[in-house]
Amino acid sequence: GRPWAETFAGPTRDCLTDALATLAGRGRVELEGIAVRADHTTFPARLTVVKDRGPSGTEAGHCCFMRDVTEQHQAREQLLISDRMASVGMLAAGVAHEINNPLAAVIANLELAAGELRPLMVAQGYSGELEQMVGEALESADRVRGIVRDLRVFCRSETEEIEAVDLERVIESALKMARNELRHRARLVRCFGHVPPVAASEARLAQVVLNL
């Protein structure tokens, strides 16, 4: 019982008005826009406007059919997100591979240097500062290796390999991936109970935890 103009949001109402002006020469107009419910909430709608003829065949106005297309929009958005995630996964796999090879050489050389330094430092009477610096570099490189390992877990999501998975390790991997997003908006408290390994795809399970 409301005027038709109240059923549409401003921009859609303007587009529909323009469409009605061209209806005489076309007989049918279709467009998508934003419709307004009686409680003033909005939803995406597909509008079809056709000429309406009276009993005598004379033009009596027009009819507008409106369909709620919220589900179609959500499905389309989800598809776009999935495509983006697939692209990110491919990029992450490539980055992890490129980092892993030189990183292995860095760690091996640091471990060798640390082993060689100890007897030299004892013989030459050096302080432990140099050994500490090498140890810190090795620790940082090992942290990078852990990040690369976590990335590779998420990149394996295309494989449905079911194996015995340590749930705590999966949760920790997901938390590392989400740390930057979490630290600005929440305080995270870990409280893990003891659970046995679960039969699952590690990558799929990690993705579930990350989504949560």
GROMACS .gro file of N, CA and C in nm, residues 110 113-114 117-118 128-142:
model
   60
  110LEU      N    1   7.523  -2.080   0.983
  110LEU     CA    2   7.523  -2.025   1.119
  110LEU      C    3   7.557  -2.134   1.222
  113ALA      N    4   7.921  -2.196   1.193
  113ALA     CA    5   7.997  -2.085   1.252
  113ALA      C    6   7.994  -2.092   1.404
  114ALA      N    7   7.877  -2.124   1.460
  114ALA     CA    8   7.865  -2.134   1.605
  114ALA      C    9   7.956  -2.243   1.660
  117LEU      N   10   8.324  -2.125   1.637
  117LEU     CA   11   8.358  -2.011   1.721
  117LEU      C   12   8.400  -2.052   1.862
  118ARG      N   13   8.335  -2.154   1.914
  118ARG     CA   14   8.359  -2.187   2.055
  118ARG      C   15   8.506  -2.217   2.085
  128GLY      N   16   8.200  -1.373   2.532
  128GLY     CA   17   8.092  -1.450   2.472
  128GLY      C   18   7.997  -1.368   2.387
  129GLU      N   19   8.028  -1.241   2.365
  129GLU     CA   20   7.936  -1.154   2.291
  129GLU      C   21   7.919  -1.200   2.146
  130LEU      N   22   8.028  -1.238   2.082
  130LEU     CA   23   8.020  -1.281   1.941
  130LEU      C   24   7.938  -1.409   1.929
  131GLU      N   25   7.959  -1.502   2.021
  131GLU     CA   26   7.883  -1.625   2.019
  131GLU      C   27   7.734  -1.597   2.042
  132GLN      N   28   7.706  -1.500   2.129
  132GLN     CA   29   7.566  -1.463   2.155
  132GLN      C   30   7.502  -1.404   2.030
  133MET      N   31   7.576  -1.322   1.957
  133MET     CA   32   7.523  -1.263   1.834
  133MET      C   33   7.489  -1.370   1.731
  134VAL      N   34   7.579  -1.468   1.716
  134VAL     CA   35   7.553  -1.577   1.622
  134VAL      C   36   7.433  -1.658   1.668
  135GLY      N   37   7.425  -1.682   1.799
  135GLY     CA   38   7.312  -1.757   1.854
  135GLY      C   39   7.179  -1.687   1.830
  136GLU      N   40   7.176  -1.553   1.845
  136GLU     CA   41   7.053  -1.477   1.820
  136GLU      C   42   7.016  -1.482   1.672
  137ALA      N   43   7.118  -1.473   1.584
  137ALA     CA   44   7.090  -1.483   1.440
  137ALA      C   45   7.033  -1.619   1.406
  138LEU      N   46   7.088  -1.723   1.468
  138LEU     CA   47   7.040  -1.859   1.443
  138LEU      C   48   6.897  -1.875   1.494
  139GLU      N   49   6.869  -1.817   1.608
  139GLU     CA   50   6.733  -1.824   1.664
  139GLU      C   51   6.632  -1.753   1.574
  140SER      N   52   6.672  -1.636   1.522
  140SER     CA   53   6.582  -1.562   1.431
  140SER      C   54   6.558  -1.639   1.302
  141ALA      N   55   6.666  -1.700   1.248
  141ALA     CA   56   6.651  -1.779   1.126
  141ALA      C   57   6.560  -1.898   1.151
  142ASP      N   58   6.568  -1.957   1.269
  142ASP     CA   59   6.484  -2.071   1.302
  142ASP      C   60   6.337  -2.027   1.312
   0.00000   0.00000   0.00000
